PDB file of C-alpha atoms in Angstrom:
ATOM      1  CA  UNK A   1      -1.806  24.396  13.524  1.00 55.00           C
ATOM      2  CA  UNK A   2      -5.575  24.143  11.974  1.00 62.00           C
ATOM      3  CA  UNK A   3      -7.837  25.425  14.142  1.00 62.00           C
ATOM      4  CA  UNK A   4     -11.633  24.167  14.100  1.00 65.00           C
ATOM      5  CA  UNK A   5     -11.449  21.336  11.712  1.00 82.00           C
ATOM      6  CA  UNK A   6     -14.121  20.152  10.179  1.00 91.00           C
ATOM      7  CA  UNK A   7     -13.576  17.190   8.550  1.00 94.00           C
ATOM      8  CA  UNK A   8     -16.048  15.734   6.032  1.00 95.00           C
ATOM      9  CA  UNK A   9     -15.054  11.811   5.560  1.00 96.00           C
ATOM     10  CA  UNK A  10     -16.664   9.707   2.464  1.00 95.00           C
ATOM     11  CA  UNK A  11     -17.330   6.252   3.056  1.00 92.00           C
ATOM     12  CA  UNK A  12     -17.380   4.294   6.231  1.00 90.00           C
ATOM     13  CA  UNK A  13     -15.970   0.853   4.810  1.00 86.00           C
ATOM     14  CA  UNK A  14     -12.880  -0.671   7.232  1.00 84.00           C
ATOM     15  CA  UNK A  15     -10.397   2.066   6.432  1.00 88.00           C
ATOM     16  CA  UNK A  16     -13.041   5.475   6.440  1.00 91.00           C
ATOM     17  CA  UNK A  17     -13.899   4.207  10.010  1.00 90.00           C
ATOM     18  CA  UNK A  18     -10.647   3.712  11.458  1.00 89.00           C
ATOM     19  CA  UNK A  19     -10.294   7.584   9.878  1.00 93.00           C
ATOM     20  CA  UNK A  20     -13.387   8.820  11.680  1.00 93.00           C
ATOM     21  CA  UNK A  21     -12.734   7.511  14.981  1.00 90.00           C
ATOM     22  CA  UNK A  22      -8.869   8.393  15.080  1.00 91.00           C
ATOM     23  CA  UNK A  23      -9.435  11.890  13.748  1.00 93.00           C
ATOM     24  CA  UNK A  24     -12.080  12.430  16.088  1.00 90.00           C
ATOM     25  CA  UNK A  25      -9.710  11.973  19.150  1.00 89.00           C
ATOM     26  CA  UNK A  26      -8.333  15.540  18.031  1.00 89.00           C
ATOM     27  CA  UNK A  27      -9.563  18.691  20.115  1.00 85.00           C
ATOM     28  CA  UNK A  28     -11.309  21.234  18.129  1.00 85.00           C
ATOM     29  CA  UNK A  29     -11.883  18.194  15.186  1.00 88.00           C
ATOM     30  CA  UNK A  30     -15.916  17.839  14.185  1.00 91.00           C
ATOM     31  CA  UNK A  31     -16.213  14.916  11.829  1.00 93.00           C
ATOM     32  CA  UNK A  32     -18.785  13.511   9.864  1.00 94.00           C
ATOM     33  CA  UNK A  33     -19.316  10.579   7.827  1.00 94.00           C
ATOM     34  CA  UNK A  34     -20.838  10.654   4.143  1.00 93.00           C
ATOM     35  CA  UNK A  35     -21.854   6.939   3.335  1.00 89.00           C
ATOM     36  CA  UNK A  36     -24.074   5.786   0.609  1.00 78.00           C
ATOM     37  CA  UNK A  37     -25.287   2.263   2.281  1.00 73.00           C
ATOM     38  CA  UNK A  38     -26.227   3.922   5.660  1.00 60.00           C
ATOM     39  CA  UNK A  39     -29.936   4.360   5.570  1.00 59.00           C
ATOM     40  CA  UNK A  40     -30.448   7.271   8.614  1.00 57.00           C
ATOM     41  CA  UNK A  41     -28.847   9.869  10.005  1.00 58.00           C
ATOM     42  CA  UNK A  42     -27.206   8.298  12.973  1.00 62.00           C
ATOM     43  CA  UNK A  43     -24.326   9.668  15.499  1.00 62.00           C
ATOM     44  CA  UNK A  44     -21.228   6.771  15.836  1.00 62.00           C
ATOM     45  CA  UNK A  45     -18.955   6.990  18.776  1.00 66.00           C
ATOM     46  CA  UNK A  46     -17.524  10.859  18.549  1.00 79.00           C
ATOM     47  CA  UNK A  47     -18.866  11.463  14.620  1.00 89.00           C
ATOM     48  CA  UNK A  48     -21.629  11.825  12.395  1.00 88.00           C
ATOM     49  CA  UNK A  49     -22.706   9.258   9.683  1.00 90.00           C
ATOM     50  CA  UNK A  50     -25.541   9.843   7.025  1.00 90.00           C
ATOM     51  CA  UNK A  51     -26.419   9.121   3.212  1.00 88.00           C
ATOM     52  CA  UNK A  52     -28.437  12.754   3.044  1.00 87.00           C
ATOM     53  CA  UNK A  53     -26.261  14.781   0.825  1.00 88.00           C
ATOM     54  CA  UNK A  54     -28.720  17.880   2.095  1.00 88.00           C
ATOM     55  CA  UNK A  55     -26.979  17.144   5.696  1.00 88.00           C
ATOM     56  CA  UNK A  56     -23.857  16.783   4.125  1.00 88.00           C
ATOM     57  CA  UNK A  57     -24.327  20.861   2.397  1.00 87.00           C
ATOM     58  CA  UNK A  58     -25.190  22.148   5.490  1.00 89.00           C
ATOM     59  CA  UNK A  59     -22.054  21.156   7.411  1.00 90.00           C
ATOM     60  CA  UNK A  60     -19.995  22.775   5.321  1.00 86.00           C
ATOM     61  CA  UNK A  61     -16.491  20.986   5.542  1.00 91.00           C
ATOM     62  CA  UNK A  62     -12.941  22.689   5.757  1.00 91.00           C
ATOM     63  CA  UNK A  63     -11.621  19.138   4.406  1.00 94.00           C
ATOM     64  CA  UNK A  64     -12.954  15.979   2.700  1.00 95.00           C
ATOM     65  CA  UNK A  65     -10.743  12.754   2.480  1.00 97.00           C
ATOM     66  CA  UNK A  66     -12.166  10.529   0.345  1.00 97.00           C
ATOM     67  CA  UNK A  67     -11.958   6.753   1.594  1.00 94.00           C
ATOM     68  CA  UNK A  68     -14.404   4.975  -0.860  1.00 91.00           C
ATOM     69  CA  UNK A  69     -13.014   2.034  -2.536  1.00 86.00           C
ATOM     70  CA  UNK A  70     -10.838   2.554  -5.812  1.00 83.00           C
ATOM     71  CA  UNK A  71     -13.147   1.630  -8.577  1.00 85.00           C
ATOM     72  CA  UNK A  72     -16.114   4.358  -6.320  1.00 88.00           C
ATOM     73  CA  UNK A  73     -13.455   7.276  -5.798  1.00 92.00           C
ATOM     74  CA  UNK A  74     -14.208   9.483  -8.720  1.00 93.00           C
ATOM     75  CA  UNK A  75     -17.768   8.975  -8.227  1.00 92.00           C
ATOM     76  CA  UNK A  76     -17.849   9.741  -4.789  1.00 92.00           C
ATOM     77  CA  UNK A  77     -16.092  12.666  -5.053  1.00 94.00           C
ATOM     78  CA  UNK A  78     -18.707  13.560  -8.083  1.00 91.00           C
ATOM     79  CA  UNK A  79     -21.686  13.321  -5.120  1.00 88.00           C
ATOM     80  CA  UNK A  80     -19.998  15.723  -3.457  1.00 91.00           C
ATOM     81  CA  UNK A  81     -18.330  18.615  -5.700  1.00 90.00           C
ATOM     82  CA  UNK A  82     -21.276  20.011  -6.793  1.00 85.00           C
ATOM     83  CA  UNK A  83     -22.713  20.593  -3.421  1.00 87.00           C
ATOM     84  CA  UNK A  84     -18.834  22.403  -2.795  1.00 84.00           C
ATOM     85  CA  UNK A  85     -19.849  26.638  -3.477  1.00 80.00           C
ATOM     86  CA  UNK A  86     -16.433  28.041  -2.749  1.00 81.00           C
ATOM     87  CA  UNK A  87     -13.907  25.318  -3.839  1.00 83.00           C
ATOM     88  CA  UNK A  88     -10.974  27.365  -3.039  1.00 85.00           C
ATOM     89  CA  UNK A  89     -11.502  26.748   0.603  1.00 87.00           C
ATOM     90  CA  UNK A  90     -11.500  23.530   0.620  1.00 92.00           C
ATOM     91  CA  UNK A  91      -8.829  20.867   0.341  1.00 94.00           C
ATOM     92  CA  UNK A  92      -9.428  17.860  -1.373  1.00 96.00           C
ATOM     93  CA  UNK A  93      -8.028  14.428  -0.005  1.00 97.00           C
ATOM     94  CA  UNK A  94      -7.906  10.669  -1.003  1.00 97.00           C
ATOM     95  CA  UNK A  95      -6.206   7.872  -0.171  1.00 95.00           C
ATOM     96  CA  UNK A  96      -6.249   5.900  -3.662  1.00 92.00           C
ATOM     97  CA  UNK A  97      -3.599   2.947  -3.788  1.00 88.00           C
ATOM     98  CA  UNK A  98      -3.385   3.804  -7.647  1.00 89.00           C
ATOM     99  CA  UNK A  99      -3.553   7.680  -8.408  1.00 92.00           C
ATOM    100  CA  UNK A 100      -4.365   7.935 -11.610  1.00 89.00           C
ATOM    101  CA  UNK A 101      -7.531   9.102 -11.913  1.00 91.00           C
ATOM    102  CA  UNK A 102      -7.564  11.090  -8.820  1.00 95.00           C
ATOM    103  CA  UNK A 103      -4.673  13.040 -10.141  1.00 96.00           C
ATOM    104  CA  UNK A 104      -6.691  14.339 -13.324  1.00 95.00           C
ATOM    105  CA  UNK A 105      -9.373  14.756 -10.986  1.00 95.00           C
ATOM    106  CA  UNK A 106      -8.065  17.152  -8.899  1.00 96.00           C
ATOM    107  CA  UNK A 107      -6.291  18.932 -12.278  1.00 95.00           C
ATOM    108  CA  UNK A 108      -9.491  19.319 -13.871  1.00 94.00           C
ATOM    109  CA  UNK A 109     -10.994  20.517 -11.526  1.00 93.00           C
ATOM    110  CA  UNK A 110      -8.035  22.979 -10.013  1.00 93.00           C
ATOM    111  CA  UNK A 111      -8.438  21.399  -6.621  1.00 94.00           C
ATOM    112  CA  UNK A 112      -5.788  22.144  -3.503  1.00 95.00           C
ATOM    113  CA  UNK A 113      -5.367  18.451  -2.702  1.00 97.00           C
ATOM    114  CA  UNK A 114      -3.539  16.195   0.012  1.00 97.00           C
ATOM    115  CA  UNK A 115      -2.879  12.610  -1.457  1.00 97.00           C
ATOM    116  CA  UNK A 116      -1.727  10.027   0.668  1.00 97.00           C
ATOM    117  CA  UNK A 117      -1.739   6.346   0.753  1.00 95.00           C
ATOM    118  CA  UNK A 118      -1.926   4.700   4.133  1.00 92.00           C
ATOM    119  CA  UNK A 119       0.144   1.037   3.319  1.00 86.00           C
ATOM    120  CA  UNK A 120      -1.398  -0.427   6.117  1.00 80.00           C
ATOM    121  CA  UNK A 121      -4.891  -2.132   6.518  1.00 63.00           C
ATOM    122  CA  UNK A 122      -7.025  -4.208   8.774  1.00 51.00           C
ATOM    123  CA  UNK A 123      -6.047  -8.120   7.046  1.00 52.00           C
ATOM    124  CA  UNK A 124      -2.279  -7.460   7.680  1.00 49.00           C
ATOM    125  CA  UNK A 125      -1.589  -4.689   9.697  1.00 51.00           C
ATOM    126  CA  UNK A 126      -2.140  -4.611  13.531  1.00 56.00           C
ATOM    127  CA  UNK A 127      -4.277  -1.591  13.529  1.00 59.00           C
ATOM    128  CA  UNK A 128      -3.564  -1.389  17.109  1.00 65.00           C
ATOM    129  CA  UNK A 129      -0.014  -1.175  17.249  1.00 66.00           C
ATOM    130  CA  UNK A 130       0.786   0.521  13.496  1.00 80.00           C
ATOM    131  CA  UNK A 131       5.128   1.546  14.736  1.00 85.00           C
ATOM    132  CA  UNK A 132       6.903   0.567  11.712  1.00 84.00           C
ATOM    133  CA  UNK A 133       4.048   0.766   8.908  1.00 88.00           C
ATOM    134  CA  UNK A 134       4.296   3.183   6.272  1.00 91.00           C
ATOM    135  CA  UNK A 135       2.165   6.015   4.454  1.00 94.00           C
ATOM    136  CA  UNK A 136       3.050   7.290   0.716  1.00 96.00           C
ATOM    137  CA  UNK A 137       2.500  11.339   0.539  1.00 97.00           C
ATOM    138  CA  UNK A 138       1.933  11.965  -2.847  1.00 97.00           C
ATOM    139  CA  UNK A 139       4.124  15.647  -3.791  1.00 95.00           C
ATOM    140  CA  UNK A 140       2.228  18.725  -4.261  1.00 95.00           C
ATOM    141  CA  UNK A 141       0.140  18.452  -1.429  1.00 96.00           C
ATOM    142  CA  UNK A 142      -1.735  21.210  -0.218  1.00 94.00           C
ATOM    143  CA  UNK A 143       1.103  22.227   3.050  1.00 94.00           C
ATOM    144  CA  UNK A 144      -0.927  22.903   6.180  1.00 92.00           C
ATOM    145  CA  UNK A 145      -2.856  19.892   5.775  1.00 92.00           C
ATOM    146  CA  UNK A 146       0.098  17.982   4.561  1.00 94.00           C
ATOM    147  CA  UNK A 147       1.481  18.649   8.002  1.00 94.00           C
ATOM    148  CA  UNK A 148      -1.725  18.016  10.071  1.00 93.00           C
ATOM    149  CA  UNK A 149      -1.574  14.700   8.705  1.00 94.00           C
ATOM    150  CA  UNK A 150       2.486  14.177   8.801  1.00 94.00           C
ATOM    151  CA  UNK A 151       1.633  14.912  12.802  1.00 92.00           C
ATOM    152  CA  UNK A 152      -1.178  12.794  12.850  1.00 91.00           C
ATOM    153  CA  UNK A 153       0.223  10.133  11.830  1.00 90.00           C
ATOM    154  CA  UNK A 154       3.523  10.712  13.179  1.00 89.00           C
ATOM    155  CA  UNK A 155       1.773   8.996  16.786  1.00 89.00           C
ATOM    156  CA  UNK A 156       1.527   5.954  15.462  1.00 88.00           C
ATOM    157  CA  UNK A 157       5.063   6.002  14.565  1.00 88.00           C
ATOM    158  CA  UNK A 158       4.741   5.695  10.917  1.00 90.00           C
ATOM    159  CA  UNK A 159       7.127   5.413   8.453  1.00 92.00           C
ATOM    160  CA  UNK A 160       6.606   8.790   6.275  1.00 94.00           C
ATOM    161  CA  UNK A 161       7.675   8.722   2.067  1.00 95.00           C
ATOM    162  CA  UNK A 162       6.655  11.461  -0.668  1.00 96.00           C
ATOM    163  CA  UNK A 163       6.647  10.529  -4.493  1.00 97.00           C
ATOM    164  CA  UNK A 164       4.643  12.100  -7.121  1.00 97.00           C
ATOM    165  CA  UNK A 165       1.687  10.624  -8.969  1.00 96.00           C
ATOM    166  CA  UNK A 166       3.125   8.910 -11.332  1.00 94.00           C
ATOM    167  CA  UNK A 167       6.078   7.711  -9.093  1.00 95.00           C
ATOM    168  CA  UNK A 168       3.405   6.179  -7.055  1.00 95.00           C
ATOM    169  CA  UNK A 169       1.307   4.170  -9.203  1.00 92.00           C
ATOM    170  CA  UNK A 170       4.984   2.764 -10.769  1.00 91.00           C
ATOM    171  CA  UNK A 171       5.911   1.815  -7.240  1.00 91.00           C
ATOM    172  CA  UNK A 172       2.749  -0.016  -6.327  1.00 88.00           C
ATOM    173  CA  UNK A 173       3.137  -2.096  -9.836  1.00 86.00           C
ATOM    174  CA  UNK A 174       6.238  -3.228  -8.186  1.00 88.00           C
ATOM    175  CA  UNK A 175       5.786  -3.790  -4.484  1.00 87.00           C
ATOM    176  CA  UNK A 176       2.183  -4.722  -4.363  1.00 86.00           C
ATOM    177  CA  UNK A 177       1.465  -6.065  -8.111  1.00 89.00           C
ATOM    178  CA  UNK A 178       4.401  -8.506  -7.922  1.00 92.00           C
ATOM    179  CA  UNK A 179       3.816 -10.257  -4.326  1.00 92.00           C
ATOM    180  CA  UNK A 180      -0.207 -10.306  -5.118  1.00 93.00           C
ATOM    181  CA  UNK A 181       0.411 -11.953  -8.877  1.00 94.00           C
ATOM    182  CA  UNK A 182       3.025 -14.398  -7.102  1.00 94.00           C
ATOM    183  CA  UNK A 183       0.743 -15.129  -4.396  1.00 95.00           C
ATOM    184  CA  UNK A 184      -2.300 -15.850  -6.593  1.00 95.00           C
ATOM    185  CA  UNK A 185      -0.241 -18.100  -8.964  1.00 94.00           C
ATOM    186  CA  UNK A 186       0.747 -20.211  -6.191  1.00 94.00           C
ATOM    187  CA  UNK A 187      -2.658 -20.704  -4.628  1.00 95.00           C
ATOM    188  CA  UNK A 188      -3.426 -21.504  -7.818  1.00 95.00           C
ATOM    189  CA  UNK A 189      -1.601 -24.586  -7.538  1.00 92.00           C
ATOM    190  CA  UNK A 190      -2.269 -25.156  -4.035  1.00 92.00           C
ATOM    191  CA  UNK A 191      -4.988 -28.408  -3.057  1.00 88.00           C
ATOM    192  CA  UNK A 192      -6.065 -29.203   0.151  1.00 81.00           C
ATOM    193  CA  UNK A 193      -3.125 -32.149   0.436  1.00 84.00           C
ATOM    194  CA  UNK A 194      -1.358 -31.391   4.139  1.00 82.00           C
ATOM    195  CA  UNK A 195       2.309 -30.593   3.055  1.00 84.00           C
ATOM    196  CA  UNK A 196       5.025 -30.388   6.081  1.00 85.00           C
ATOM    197  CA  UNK A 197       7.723 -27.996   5.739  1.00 85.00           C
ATOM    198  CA  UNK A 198       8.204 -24.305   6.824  1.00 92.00           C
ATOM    199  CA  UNK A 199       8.628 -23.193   3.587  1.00 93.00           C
ATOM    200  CA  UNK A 200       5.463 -23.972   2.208  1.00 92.00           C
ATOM    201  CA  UNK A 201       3.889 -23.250   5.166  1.00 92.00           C
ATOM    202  CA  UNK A 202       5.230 -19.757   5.115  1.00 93.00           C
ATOM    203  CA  UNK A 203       4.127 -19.072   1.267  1.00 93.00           C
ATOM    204  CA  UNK A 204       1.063 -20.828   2.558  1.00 93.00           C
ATOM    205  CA  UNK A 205       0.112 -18.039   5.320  1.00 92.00           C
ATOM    206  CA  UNK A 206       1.309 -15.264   3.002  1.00 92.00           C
ATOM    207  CA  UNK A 207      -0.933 -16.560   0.142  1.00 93.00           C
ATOM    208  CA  UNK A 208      -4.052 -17.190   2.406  1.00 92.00           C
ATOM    209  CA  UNK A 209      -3.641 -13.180   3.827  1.00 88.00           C
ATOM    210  CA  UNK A 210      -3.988 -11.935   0.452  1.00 89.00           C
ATOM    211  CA  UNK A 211      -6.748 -13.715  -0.513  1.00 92.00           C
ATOM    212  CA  UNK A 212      -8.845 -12.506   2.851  1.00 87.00           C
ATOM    213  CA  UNK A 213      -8.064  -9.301   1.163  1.00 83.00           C
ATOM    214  CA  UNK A 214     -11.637  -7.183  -0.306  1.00 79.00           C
ATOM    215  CA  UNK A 215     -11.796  -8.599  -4.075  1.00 87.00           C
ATOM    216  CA  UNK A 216     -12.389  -4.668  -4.681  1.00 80.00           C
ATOM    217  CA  UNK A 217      -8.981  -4.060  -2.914  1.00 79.00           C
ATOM    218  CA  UNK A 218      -7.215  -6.785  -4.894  1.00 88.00           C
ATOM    219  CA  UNK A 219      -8.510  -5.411  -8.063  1.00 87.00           C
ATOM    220  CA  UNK A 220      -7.364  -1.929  -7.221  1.00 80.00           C
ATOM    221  CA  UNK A 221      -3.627  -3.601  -7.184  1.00 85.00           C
ATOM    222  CA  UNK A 222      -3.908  -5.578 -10.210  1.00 90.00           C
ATOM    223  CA  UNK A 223      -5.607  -3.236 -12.267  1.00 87.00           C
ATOM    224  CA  UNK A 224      -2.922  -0.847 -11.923  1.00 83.00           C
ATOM    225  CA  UNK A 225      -1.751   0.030 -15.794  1.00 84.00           C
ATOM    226  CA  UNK A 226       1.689  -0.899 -15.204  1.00 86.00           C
ATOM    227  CA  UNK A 227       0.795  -4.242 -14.027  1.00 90.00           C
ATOM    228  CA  UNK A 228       0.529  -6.199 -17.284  1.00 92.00           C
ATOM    229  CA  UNK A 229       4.321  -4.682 -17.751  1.00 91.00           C
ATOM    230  CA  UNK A 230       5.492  -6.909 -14.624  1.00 91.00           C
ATOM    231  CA  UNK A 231       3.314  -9.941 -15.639  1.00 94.00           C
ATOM    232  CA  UNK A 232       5.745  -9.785 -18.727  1.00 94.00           C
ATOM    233  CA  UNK A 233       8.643  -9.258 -16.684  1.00 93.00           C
ATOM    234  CA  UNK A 234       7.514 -12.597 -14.213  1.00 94.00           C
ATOM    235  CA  UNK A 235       6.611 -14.394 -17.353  1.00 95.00           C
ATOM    236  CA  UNK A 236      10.048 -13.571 -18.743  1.00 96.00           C
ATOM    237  CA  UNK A 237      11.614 -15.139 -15.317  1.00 95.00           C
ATOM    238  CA  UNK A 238       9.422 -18.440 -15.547  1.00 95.00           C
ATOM    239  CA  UNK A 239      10.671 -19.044 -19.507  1.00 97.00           C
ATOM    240  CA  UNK A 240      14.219 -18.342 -18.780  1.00 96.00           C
ATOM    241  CA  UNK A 241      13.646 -20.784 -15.408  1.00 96.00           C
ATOM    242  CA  UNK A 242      11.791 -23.643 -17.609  1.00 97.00           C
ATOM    243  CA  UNK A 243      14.451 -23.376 -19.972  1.00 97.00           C
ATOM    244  CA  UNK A 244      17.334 -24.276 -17.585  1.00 97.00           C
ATOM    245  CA  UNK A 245      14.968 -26.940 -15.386  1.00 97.00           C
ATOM    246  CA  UNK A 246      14.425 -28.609 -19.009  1.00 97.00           C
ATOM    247  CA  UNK A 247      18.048 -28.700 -20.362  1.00 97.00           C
ATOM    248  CA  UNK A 248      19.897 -29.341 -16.973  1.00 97.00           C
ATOM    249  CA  UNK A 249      21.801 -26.938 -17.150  1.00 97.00           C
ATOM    250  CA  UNK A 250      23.824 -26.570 -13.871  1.00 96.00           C
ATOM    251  CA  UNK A 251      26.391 -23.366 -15.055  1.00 96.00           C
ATOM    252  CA  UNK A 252      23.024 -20.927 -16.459  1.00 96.00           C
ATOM    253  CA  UNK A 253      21.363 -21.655 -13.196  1.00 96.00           C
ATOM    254  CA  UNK A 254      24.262 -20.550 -11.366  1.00 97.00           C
ATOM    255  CA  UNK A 255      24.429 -17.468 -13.601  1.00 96.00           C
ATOM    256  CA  UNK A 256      20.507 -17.008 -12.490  1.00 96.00           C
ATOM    257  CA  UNK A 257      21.084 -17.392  -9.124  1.00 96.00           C
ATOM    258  CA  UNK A 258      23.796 -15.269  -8.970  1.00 97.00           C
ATOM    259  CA  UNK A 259      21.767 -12.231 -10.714  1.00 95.00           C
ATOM    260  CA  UNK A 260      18.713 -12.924  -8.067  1.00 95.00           C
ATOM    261  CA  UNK A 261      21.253 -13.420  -5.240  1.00 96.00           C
ATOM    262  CA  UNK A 262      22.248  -9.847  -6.161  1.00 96.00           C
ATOM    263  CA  UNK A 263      19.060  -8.617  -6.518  1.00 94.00           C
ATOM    264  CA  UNK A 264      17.168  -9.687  -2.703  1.00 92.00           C
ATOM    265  CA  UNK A 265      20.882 -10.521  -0.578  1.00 91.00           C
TER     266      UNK A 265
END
């Protein structure tokens, strides 16, 4: 068990407060809150929040999770690691849905990390009752804090997976590139005409929860490298589809159903 944590938290968007106030449920758990728009140093609830990097020396964390947005992460951290004296007693942590860039930040600098990536937020997820949500561990990370957060988030019931860096970013091409791109391509054909029908209705509600997504959040997804690689792939499914809509062609859409049948049944 850690003993005495003090936990230095950067940013206090949706996801860095739900952080702060969880992790400062814990006994023996001093938190505070490093966030650039907050304009005085101000107590919230159980932790700390202020924009003075001076304050931010002088408390002298054991642990920093980063929880600034995707395209502020490497920045953020840059605030911060000069004002770190003795790195080696310090662990680095982020929760980056593409890993990237914190991965050759944390080489280059020779950083003991814990990655994670919480896939769970406030537009979808019912941060009040998480059971059955899950939370990517990325490999390598640093073991005592790897389990402090295994246990924390082990009381929400959370689904717990581990894949390395690069096993991560390929993964969120998939699962979160592919819904988001489908999603956005069929608002974009979507008008304001009232269509009955649960199916529509269903793609409807899907499409409409991505879209209350943070534009910075849904660029973090779709500017994942590997993304352009599955636009092919869906653009590759649409040609092959027009193809057999255009030439009536009964026996290849059997053969395509078949192979997608296979593929989600």
């Amino acid at each position: 068990m850690l003993e005495n944590k003090k936990l230095l938290i950067i940013g206090h968007g949706r996801m860095g407060k739900w952080f702060a106030k969880e992790l400062s449920k814990i006994e023996n758990t001093e938190i505070m809150v490093y966030e650039i728009q907050k304009q005085n140093f101000q107590k919230s609830g159980n932790y700390v929040v202020t924009n003075d990097l001076r304050k931010v020396s002088e408390f002298i964390p054991t642990f920093i999770l980063n929880c600034a947005s995707l395209s502020n992460t490497i920045n953020a951290f840059g605030d911060i690691i000069d004002l770190i004296k003795d790195k080696k007693n310090i662990v680095f942590g982020d929760i980056a849905s593409i890993k990237n860039d914190v991965k050759k930040f944390y080489q280059s600098h020779n950083l003991r990390y814990v990655s994670f990536h919480p896939m769970f937020g406030p537009t979808f997820a019912n941060m009040g009752n998480l059971k059955g949500e899950n939370v990517i561990f990325i490999s390598g990370s640093e073991n005592k804090y790897f389990e402090f957060f295994k246990s924390f988030f082990s009381k929400y019931d959370l689904k717990i997976h581990s894949l390395s860096f690069d096993e991560h970013d390929k993964m969120m091409a998939y699962s979160l590139s592919v819904p988001f791109i489908s999603s956005l391509v069929f608002a974009g054909r979507v008008d304001k005409t009232i269509v009955p029908g649960t199916t529509f209705a269903k793609h409807l509600s899907i499409a409409k929860g991505v879209l209350m997504e943070d534009t910075d959040l849904i660029s973090e997804i779709l500017f994942n490298s590997l993304t352009v690689e599955e636009i092919g792939r869906i653009n590759s499914n649409l040609e092959y589809l027009k193809h057999i809509i255009m030439t009536k062609d009964k026996e290849e859409l059997e053969k395509f159903l078949n192979k997608l049948r296979n593929n989600v049944l």
